[in-house]
Short mmCIF file of C-alpha atoms in Angstrom, two decimals:
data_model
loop_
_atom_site.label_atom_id
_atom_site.label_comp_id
_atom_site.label_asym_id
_atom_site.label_seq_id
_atom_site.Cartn_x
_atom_site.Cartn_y
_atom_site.Cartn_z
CA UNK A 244 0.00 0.00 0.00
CA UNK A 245 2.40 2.54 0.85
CA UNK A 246 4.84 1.91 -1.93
CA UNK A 247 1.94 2.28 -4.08
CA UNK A 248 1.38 5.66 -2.74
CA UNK A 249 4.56 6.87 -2.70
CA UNK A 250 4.72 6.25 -6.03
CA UNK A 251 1.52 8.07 -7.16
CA UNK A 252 2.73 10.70 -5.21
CA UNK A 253 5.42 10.94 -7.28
CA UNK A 254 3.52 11.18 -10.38
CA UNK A 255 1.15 13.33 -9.11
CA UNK A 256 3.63 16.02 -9.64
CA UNK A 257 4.22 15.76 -13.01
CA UNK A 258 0.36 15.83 -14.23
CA UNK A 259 -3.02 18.14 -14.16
CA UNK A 260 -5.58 17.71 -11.81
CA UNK A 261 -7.41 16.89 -15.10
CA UNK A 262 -4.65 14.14 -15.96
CA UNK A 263 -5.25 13.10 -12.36
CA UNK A 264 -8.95 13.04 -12.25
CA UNK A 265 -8.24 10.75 -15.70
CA UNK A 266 -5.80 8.46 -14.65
CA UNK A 267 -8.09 7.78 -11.31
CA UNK A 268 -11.23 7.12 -13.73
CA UNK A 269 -9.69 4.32 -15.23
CA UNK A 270 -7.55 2.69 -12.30
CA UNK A 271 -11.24 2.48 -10.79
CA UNK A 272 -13.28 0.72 -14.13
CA UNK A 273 -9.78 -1.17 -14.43
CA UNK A 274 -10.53 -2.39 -10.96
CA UNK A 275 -13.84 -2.86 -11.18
CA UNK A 276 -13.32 -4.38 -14.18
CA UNK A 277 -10.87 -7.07 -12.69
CA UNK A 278 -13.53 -7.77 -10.05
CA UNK A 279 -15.81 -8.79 -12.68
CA UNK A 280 -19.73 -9.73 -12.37
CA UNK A 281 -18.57 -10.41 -8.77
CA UNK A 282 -20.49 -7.28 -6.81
CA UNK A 283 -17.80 -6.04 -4.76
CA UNK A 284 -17.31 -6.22 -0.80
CA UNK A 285 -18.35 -3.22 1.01
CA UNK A 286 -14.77 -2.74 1.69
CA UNK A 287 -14.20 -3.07 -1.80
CA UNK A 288 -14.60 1.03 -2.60
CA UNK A 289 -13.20 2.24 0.12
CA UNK A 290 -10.13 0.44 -0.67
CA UNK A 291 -9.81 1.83 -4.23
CA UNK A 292 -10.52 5.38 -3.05
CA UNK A 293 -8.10 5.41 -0.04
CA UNK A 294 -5.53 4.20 -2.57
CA UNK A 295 -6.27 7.14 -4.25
CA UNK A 296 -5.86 9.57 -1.11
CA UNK A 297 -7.98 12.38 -1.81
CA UNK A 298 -11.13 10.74 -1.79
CA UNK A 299 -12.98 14.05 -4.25
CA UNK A 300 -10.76 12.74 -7.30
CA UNK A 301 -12.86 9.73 -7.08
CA UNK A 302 -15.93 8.43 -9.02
CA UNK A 303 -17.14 6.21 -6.72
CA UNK A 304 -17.92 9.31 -4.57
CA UNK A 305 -19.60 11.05 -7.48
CA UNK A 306 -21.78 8.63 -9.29
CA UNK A 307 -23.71 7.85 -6.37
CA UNK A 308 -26.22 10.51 -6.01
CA UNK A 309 -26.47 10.64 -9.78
CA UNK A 310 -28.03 6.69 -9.03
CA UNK A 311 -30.31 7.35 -6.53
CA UNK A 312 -34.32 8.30 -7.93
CA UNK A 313 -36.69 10.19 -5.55
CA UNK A 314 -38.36 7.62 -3.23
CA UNK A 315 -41.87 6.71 -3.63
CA UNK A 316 -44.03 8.01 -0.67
CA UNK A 317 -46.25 4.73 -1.14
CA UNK A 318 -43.22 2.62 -0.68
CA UNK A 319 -42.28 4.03 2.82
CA UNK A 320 -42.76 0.92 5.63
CA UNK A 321 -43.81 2.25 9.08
CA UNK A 322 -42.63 0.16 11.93
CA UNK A 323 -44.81 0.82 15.28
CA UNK A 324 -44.48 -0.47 18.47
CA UNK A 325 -42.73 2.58 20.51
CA UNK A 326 -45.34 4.61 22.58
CA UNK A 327 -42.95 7.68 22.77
CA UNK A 328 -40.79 9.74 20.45
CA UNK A 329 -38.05 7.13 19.06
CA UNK A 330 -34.55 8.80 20.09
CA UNK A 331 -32.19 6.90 18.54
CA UNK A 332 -31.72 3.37 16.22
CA UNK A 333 -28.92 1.94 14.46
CA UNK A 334 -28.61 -0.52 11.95
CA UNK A 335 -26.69 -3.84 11.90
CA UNK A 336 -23.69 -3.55 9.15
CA UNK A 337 -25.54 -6.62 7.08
CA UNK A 338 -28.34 -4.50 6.47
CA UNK A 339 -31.01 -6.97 8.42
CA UNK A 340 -31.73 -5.78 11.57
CA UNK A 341 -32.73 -2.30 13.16
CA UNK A 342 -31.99 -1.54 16.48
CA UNK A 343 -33.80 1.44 18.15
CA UNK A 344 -34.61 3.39 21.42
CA UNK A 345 -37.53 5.64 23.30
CA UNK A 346 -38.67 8.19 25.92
CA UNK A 347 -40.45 5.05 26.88
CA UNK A 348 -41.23 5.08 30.54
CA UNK A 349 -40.45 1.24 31.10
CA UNK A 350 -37.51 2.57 28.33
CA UNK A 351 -37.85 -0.08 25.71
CA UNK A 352 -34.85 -1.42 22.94
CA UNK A 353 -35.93 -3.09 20.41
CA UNK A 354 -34.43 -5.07 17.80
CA UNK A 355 -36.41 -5.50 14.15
CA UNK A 356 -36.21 -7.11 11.00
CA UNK A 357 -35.49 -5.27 7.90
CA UNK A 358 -37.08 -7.80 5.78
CA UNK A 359 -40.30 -8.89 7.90
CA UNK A 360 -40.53 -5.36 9.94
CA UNK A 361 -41.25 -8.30 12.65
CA UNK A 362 -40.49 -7.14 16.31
CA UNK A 363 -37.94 -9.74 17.51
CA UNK A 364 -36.89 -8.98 20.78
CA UNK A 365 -37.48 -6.06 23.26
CA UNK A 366 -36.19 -5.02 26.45
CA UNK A 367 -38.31 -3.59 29.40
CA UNK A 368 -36.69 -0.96 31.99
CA UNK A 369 -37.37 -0.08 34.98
CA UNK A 370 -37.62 2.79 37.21
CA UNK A 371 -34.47 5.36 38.40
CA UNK A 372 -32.33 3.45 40.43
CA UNK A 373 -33.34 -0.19 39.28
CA UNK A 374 -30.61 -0.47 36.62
CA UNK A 375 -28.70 -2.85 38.42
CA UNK A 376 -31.86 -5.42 38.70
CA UNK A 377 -33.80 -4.56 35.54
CA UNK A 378 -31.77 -5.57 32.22
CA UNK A 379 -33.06 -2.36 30.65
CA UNK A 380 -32.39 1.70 31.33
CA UNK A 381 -34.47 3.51 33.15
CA UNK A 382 -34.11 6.75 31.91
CA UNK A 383 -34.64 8.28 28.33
CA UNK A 384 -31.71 6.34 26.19
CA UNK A 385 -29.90 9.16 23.78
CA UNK A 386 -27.96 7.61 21.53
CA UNK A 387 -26.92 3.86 20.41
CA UNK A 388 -23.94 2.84 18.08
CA UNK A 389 -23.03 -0.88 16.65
CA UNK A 390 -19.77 -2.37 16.58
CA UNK A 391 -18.62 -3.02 12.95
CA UNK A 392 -18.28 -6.63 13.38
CA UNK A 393 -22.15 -6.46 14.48
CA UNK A 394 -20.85 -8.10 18.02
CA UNK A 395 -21.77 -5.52 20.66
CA UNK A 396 -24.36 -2.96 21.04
CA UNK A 397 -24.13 0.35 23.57
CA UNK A 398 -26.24 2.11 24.49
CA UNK A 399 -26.12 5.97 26.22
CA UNK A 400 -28.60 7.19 28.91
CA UNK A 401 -29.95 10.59 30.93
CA UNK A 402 -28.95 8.92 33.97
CA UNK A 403 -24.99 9.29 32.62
CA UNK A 404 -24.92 5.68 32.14
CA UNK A 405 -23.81 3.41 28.95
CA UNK A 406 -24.58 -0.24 28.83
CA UNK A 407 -23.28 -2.31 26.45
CA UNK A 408 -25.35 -5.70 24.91
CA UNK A 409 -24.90 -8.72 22.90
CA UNK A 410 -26.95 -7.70 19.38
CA UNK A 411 -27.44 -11.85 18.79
CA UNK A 412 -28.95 -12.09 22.17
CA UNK A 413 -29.95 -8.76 23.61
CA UNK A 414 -28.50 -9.43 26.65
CA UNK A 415 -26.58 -7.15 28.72
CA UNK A 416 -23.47 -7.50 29.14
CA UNK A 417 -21.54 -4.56 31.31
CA UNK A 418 -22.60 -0.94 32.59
CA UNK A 419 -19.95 1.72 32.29
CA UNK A 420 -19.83 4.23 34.18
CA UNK A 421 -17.86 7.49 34.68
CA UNK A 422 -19.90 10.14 32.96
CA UNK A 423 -20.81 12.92 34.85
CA UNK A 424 -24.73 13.87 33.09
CA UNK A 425 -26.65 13.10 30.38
CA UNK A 426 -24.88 10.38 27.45
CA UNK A 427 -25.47 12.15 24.26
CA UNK A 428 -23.23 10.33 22.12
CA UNK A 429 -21.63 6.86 20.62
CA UNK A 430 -19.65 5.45 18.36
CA UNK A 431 -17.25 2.47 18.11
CA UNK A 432 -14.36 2.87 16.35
CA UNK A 433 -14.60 0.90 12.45
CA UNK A 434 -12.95 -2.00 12.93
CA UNK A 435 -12.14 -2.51 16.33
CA UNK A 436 -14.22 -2.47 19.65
CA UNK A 437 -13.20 1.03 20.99
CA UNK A 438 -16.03 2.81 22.08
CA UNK A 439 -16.07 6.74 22.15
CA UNK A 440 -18.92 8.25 24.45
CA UNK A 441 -19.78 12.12 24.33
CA UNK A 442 -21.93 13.57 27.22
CA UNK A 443 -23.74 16.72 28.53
CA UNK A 444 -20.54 16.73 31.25
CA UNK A 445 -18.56 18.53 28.03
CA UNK A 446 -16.24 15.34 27.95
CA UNK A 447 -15.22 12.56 25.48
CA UNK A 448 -14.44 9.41 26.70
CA UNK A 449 -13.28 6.59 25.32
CA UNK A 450 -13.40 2.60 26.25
CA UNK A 451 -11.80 -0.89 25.39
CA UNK A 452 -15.66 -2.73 24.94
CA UNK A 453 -13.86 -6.31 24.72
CA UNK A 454 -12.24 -5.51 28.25
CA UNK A 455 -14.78 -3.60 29.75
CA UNK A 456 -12.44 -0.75 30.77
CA UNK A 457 -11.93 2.53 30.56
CA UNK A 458 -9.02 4.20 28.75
CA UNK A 459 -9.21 7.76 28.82
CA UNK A 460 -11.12 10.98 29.26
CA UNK A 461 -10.54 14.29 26.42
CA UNK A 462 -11.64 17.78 27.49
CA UNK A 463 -12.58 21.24 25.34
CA UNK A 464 -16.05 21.56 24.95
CA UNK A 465 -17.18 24.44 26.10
CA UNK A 466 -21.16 23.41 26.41
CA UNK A 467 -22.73 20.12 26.20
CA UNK A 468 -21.67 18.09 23.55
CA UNK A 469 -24.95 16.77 21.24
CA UNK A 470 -23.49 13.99 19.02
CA UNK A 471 -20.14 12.22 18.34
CA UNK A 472 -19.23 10.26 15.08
CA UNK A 473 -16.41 7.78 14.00
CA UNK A 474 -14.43 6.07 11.12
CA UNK A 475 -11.35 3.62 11.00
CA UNK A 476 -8.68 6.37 12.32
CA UNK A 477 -8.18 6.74 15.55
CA UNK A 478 -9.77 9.78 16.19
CA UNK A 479 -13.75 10.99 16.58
CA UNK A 480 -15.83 14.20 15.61
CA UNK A 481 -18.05 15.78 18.14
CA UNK A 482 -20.16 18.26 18.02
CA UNK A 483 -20.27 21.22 20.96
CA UNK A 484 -23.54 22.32 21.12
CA UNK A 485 -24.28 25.74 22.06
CA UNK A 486 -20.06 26.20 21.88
CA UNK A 487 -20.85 26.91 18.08
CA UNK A 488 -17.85 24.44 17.51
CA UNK A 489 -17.67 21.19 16.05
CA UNK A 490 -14.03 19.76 16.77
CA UNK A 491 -11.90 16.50 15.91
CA UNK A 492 -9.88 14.74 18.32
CA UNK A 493 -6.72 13.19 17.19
CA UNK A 494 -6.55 10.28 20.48
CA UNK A 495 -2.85 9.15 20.14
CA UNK A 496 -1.51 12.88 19.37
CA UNK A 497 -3.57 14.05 22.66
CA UNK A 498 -4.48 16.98 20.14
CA UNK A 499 -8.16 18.32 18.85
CA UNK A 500 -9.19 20.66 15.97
CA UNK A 501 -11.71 23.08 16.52
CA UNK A 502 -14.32 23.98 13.56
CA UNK A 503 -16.91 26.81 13.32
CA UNK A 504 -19.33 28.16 11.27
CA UNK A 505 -22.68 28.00 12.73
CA UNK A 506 -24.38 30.55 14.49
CA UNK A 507 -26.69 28.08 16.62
CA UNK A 508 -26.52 25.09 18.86
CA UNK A 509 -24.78 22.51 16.64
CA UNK A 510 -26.62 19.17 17.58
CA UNK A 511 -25.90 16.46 14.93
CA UNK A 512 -22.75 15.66 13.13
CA UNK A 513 -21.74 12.08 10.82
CA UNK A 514 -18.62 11.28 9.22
CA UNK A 515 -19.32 11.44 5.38
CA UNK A 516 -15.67 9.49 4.38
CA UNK A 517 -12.00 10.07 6.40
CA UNK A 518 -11.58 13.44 5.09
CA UNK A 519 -15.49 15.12 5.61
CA UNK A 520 -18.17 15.56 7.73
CA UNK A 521 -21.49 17.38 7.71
CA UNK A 522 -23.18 19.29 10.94
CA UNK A 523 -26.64 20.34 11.68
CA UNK A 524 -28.11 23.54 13.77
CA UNK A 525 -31.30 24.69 15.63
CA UNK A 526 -30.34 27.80 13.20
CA UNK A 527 -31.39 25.80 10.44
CA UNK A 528 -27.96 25.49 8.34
CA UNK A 529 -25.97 22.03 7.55
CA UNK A 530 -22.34 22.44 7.25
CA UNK A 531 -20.12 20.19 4.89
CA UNK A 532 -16.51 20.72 6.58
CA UNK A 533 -13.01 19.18 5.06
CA UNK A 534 -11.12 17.87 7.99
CA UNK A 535 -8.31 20.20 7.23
CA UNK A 536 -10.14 23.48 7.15
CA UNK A 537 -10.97 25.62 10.09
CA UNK A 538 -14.42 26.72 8.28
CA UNK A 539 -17.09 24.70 6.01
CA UNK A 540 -16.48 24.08 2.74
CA UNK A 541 -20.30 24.42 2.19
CA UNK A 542 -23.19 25.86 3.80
CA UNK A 543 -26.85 25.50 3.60
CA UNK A 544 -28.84 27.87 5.38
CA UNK A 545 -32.55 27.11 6.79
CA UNK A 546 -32.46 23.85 5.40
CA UNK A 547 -35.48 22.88 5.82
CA UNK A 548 -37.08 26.23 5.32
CA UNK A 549 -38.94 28.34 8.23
CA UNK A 550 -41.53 28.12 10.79
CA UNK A 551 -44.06 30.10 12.23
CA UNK A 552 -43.13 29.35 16.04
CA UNK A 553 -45.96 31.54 18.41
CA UNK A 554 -45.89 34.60 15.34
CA UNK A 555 -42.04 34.63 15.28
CA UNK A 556 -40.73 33.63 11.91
CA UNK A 557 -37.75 30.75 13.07
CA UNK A 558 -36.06 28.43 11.02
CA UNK A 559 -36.99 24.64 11.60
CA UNK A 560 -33.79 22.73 13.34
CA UNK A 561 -31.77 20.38 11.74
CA UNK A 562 -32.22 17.18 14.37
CA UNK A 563 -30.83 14.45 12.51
CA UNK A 564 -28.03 14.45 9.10
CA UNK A 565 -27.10 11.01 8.04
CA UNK A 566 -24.21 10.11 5.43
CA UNK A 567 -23.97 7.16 2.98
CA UNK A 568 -20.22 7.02 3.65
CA UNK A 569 -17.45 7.12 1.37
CA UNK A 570 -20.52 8.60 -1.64
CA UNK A 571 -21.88 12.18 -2.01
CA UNK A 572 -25.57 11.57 -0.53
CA UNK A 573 -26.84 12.97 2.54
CA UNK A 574 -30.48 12.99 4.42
CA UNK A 575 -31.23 15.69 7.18
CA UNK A 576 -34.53 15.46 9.59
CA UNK A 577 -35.79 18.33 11.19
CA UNK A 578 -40.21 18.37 11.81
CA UNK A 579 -41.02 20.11 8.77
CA UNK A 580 -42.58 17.63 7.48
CA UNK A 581 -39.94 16.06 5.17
CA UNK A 582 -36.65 14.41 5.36
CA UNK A 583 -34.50 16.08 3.14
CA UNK A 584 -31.98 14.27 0.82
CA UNK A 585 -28.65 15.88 -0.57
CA UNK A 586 -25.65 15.94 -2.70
CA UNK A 587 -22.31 16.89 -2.64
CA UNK A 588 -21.13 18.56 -5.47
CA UNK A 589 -17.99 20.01 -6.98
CA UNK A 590 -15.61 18.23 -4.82
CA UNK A 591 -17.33 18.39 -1.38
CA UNK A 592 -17.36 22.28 -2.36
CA UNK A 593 -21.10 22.49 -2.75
CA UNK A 594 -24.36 21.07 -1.37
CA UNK A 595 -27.03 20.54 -3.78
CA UNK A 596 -30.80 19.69 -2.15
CA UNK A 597 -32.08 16.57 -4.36
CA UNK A 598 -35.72 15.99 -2.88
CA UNK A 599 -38.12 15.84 -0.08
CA UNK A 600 -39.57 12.47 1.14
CA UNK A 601 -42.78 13.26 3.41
CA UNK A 602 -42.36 12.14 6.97
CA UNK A 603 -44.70 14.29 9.61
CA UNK A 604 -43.17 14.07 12.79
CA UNK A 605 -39.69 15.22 14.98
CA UNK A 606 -37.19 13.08 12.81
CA UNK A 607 -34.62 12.04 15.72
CA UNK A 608 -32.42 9.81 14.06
CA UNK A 609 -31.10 9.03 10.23
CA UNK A 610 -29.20 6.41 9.19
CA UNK A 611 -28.47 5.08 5.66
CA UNK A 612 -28.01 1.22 4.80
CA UNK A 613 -24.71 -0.04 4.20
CA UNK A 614 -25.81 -0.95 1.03
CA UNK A 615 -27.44 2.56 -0.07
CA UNK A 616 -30.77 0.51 -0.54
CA UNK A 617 -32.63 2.43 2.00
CA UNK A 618 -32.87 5.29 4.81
CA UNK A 619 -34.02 4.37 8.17
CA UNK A 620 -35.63 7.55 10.20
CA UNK A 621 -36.35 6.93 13.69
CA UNK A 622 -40.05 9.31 14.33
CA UNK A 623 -40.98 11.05 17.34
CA UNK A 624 -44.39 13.63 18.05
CA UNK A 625 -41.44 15.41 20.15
CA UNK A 626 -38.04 16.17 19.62
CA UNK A 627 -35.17 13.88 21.35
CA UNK A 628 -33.95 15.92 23.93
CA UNK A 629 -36.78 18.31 24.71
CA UNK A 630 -40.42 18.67 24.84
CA UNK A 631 -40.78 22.41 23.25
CA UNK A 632 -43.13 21.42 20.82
CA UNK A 633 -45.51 18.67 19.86
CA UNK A 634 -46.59 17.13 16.54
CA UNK A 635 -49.88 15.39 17.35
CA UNK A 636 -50.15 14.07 13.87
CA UNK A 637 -47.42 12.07 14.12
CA UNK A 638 -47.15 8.61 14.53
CA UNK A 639 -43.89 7.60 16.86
CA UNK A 640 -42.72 4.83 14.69
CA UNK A 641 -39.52 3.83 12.58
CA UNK A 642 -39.88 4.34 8.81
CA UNK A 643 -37.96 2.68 6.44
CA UNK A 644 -37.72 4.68 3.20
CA UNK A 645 -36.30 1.98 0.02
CA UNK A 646 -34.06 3.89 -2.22
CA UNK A 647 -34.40 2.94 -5.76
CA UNK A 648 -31.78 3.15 -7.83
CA UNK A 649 -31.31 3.54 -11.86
CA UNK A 650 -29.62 0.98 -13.55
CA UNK A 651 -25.90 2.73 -13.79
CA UNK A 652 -23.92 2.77 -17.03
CA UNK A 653 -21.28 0.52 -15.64
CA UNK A 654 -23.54 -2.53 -14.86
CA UNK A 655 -24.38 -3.97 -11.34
CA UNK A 656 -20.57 -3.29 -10.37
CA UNK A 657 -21.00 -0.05 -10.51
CA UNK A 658 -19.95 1.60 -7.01
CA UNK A 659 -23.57 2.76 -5.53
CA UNK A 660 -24.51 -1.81 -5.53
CA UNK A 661 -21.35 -1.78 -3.23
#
């Protein structure tokens, strides 16, 4: 790998970022080419385009949104069985199973079936203070993330706690503890079964799952910190909340860069690929930011258009962005009655709105397949963290939105089947 790079360092010298653009073109059909009928491994693009470094040069990360056609409304599948706002889901990296989270009282987890939208198992809390002797939380659960091997769940609570569970079984298997207020955010590193946790108590944290220990704590948020996303490197994105920064921390350097651009409380964030990352506000804007610039590289503001909150005119918050990593297509929530999906264009330079899928509701939680075949959105008549305002019409539920996608000039090894 690295002599490989060195050497297209080398040439990269000598040609135009035309030649270059070019040259990376056909390395990638050439590959996919070698790979024949076979429909690659998911790992299969990312390989090509971290061979290629800059990850803008490469079609894999442009065709994608150019695949994608508007979703049918009638096509959307509506999972109930929450009786509050659903905070939080994730899904397993096969693409079969949805896990997912409530304000539930008795605080319910449940894990579903992509295929069946069957209910397959679901775990009861209790009350404050029971944690020990109930296998559930028993406090509003935040966030969730899913170790990339599928093994281990965690899960992040009010009550400062994160408990981690077997996904086959559902059954606990450790509490950590150490946070000082409310878990807001989780995500295991790709690859490996380090856990970072963000919380209300401005701190990162980060955890060996396998050994059920702690490693270490990172400090520099200024306010609460409102989500936290990973990728392979050792390092994690947070975003600060009402800090107006979003920052990433470097974990074996001991060193963190700070980001800002939006004027509100910053309370999403996702990893788009190794080099970007996109951001939403209660302002209303979504940030695309380069990992190696101080400000965003684009900036859409009210994204989802304004609202008429008691005769002021407000924009509606961004709750929820989602990434198909290493492609150009994002989805942001917010409860203006749509989820909103996106491309990146001109090199991560520009974002382009695409279309609106109708969803009434607070939409708390986005996450795109693995595959690109469809967008999960986790529902709620209120919003995650808060109970400002209340959509009565809404149904708290989990939708599942299919993405269809046109047959691609290159055949069914084109990148967006990866």
């Amino acid at each position: 790998g690295r002599r490989r790079r060195e050497a297209a360092a080398e040439e990269e010298v000598e040609e135009t970022p035309q030649e270059k653009k070019l040259r990376l073109a056909k390395q990638y059909l050439e590959e996919l080419r070698r790979l024949g009928e076979s429909r690659p491994a998911p790992g299969a693009v990312l390989r090509f385009s971290r061979a290629w470094g800059r990850s803008q040069g490469s079609p894999a990360h442009i065709l994608l949104s150019l695949q994608v056609q508007p979703p049918d409304p009638a096509s959307i599948r509506v999972l109930r069985g929450h009786q509050l706002p659903v905070t939080c889901l994730v899904i397993s990296p096969d693409d079969k199973f949805i896990f997912s989270a409530s304000k539930d009282g008795s605080l319910i987890k449940c894990k579903w079936e992509v295929a069946s939208g069957k209910r397959l198992c679901v775990v009861p809390g209790g009350k404050k203070g029971t944690e020990e002797r109930h296998m559930g939380h028993a406090s509003h659960i935040l966030c969730m993330a899913i170790s990339s091997d599928g093994k281990y769940l965690a899960t992040g609570d009010r009550n400062k706690l994160i408990m981690i569970w077997d996904t086959a079984t559902c059954k606990r298997l450790h509490i950590f503890t150490g946070h000082r207020d409310a878990v807001s955010g989780l995500s295991f590193r790709k690859g490996t079964h380090q856990l970072y946790s963000a919380s209300h108590d401005r701190c990162v944290k980060v955890w060996n799952v396998a050994e059920n220990a702690y490693v270490e704590t990172l400090f520099g948020h200024q306010d609460v910190i409102t989500g936290l996303d990973s990728l392979s490197r050792e390092c994690c994105v947070t975003a600060g909340g009402r800090d107006g920064t979003v920052r990433l921390w470097k974990i074996p350097e001991e060193t963190q860069l700070v980001f800002s651009g939006h004027q509100g409380s910053i309370d999403c964030i996702q990893l788009i690929n190794e080099e970007h990352m996109v951001s939403g506000a209660d302002d209303g804007s979504l940030a695309l930011w380069g990992l190696t610039k101080k400000k965003p590289l684009a900036l859409a503001r009210q994204a989802h258009g304004m609202q008429d909150a008691q005769g002021l005119e407000q924009p509606y918050w961004i709750s929820a962005v989602a990434a198909l990593r290493n492609s150009d297509l994002l989805a942001t929530g917010s409860h203006s009655t749509s989820v909103k999906l996106w491309k990146c264009g001109e090199g991560f330079r520009k974002l382009e709105h695409l279309w609106d899928i109708p969803l009434v509701g607070f939409v708390n939680s986005l996450k795109f397949s693995a595959s690109g075949d469809f967008l999960v959105a986790g529902i709620g008549q209120e919003h995650r963290l808060g109970r400002w305002w209340r959509v009565k019409e809404a149904k708290n539920s989990i939708c599942i939105i299919p993405l269809k996608q046109r047959a691609a000039a290159l055949g069914p090894e084109s990148p967006g089947s990866s």
